[in-house]
């Protein structure tokens, strides 16, 4: 299975709560740029899952429109401090499809480190970064990082 990880774009701090932080214009540009650039690398249209936080949902909407994918499903398992065990069960339920997860740090970094068993690699997942993994199953070291794209 192909697992794609997309960290939300740059977000504003001008919001009533962390959950309501919207993407900035710069963040929208980051996502548009990186998703457009990687589209040719995707062999199929992935199933989209996103965090419920506004900046992640907005990121997923941009990705969905560029990839011509179905609307993203919202899941609590993609919040910044979600448990990898719970996320693993969710990923395993989708093992027949390529999957695109739109999420946040530190979860996206922890997930990448765990799946490729290379601690510290997840720190490369800045805002707007998009990574592709070839995943055998959900487990430590069961994935291979194929590429990681950052907005320029």
XYZ file of C-alpha atoms in Angstrom:
152
model
C 0.000 0.000 0.000
C 1.065 3.570 -0.590
C 0.739 5.870 2.393
C 0.998 9.600 1.816
C 1.527 12.069 4.646
C 0.698 15.744 4.210
C 1.296 18.284 6.940
C -1.049 21.252 6.861
C 0.198 24.545 5.450
C 1.194 27.650 7.379
C -1.634 28.685 9.711
C -2.641 31.917 11.383
C -2.494 32.333 15.139
C -5.389 34.820 14.993
C -8.184 32.495 16.108
C -10.312 31.856 19.194
C -8.776 28.422 19.679
C -6.144 26.115 18.214
C -8.885 24.096 16.477
C -10.058 27.190 14.576
C -6.688 28.354 13.197
C -7.105 28.864 9.418
C -4.472 28.570 6.720
C -2.786 31.811 5.767
C -2.599 32.842 2.109
C 1.018 31.684 2.223
C -0.112 28.311 3.641
C -2.688 27.881 0.880
C 0.057 28.603 -1.643
C 2.360 26.037 -0.012
C -0.238 23.304 -0.296
C -1.280 24.183 -3.830
C 2.351 24.194 -4.935
C 3.429 20.925 -3.326
C 0.297 18.931 -4.214
C 0.441 20.129 -7.827
C 4.112 19.157 -7.999
C 3.574 15.592 -6.696
C 0.405 14.775 -8.638
C 2.362 13.045 -11.408
C 4.054 10.814 -8.796
C 0.753 9.337 -7.607
C -0.243 6.117 -9.350
C -3.843 6.377 -8.164
C -6.110 8.801 -6.361
C -5.709 8.137 -2.636
C -8.434 7.970 -0.026
C -8.233 11.209 1.986
C -8.416 11.308 5.770
C -7.947 14.517 7.738
C -7.689 15.893 11.220
C -10.768 17.845 12.354
C -8.721 21.014 12.959
C -9.585 23.800 10.504
C -6.103 24.184 9.009
C -5.956 20.447 8.231
C -9.464 20.410 6.738
C -8.573 23.387 4.528
C -5.376 21.600 3.455
C -7.385 18.480 2.617
C -9.857 20.540 0.557
C -7.035 21.956 -1.561
C -5.497 18.502 -2.038
C -8.895 17.033 -2.898
C -9.562 19.643 -5.565
C -6.161 19.175 -7.225
C -6.179 15.364 -7.033
C -9.856 15.108 -8.011
C -10.331 12.831 -5.013
C -13.419 12.155 -2.973
C -14.100 14.503 -0.072
C -11.856 13.856 2.910
C -13.181 11.914 5.870
C -12.528 13.573 9.218
C -11.008 11.485 11.991
C -9.955 12.294 15.537
C -6.991 9.913 15.072
C -5.106 12.579 13.096
C -4.991 15.259 15.797
C -1.472 16.384 16.793
C -1.138 14.197 19.898
C -3.118 11.146 18.777
C -1.865 7.675 19.639
C 0.043 5.754 16.953
C -1.662 2.506 18.004
C -5.110 3.916 17.213
C -3.871 5.445 13.951
C -2.342 2.103 13.014
C -5.706 0.376 13.337
C -7.240 3.021 11.087
C -4.493 2.600 8.478
C -4.849 -1.189 8.556
C -8.588 -0.841 7.836
C -7.675 0.929 4.573
C -4.935 -1.453 3.416
C -6.666 -2.082 0.076
C -6.318 1.582 -0.943
C -3.643 4.204 -1.250
C -4.181 6.556 1.667
C -3.430 10.264 2.170
C -3.364 11.490 5.768
C -3.563 15.242 6.412
C -2.269 15.966 9.880
C 0.037 17.909 12.207
C 3.288 17.747 14.120
C 4.188 15.971 16.333
C 1.994 13.111 15.043
C 3.212 13.200 11.445
C 6.849 13.184 12.562
C 6.335 10.396 15.072
C 4.466 8.345 12.469
C 7.184 8.757 9.848
C 9.953 7.917 12.351
C 8.082 4.786 13.470
C 7.163 3.442 10.051
C 10.626 3.814 8.524
C 12.441 3.215 11.849
C 14.692 6.242 11.417
C 14.335 8.495 14.472
C 14.626 12.188 13.663
C 13.461 11.939 10.053
C 10.011 13.192 11.042
C 11.471 16.585 11.902
C 11.768 17.150 8.144
C 7.969 17.372 7.927
C 7.599 21.157 8.031
C 4.392 22.927 7.074
C 3.228 21.902 3.637
C 5.516 18.858 3.378
C 4.244 15.804 1.501
C 5.814 12.347 1.951
C 5.220 9.019 0.225
C 5.817 5.650 1.836
C 5.551 2.127 0.547
C 3.971 0.304 3.475
C 3.873 -3.465 3.972
C 1.792 -3.275 7.135
C 1.535 -0.910 10.069
C 4.583 -1.593 12.212
C 7.980 -0.244 13.177
C 10.253 -0.319 10.144
C 7.558 -1.741 7.835
C 7.621 1.267 5.528
C 10.066 2.678 3.017
C 10.253 6.409 2.419
C 10.021 6.861 -1.348
C 10.122 10.657 -1.461
C 9.516 13.772 0.562
C 8.576 17.076 -1.067
C 8.687 20.435 0.657
C 7.214 23.645 -0.708
C 9.853 25.967 -2.103
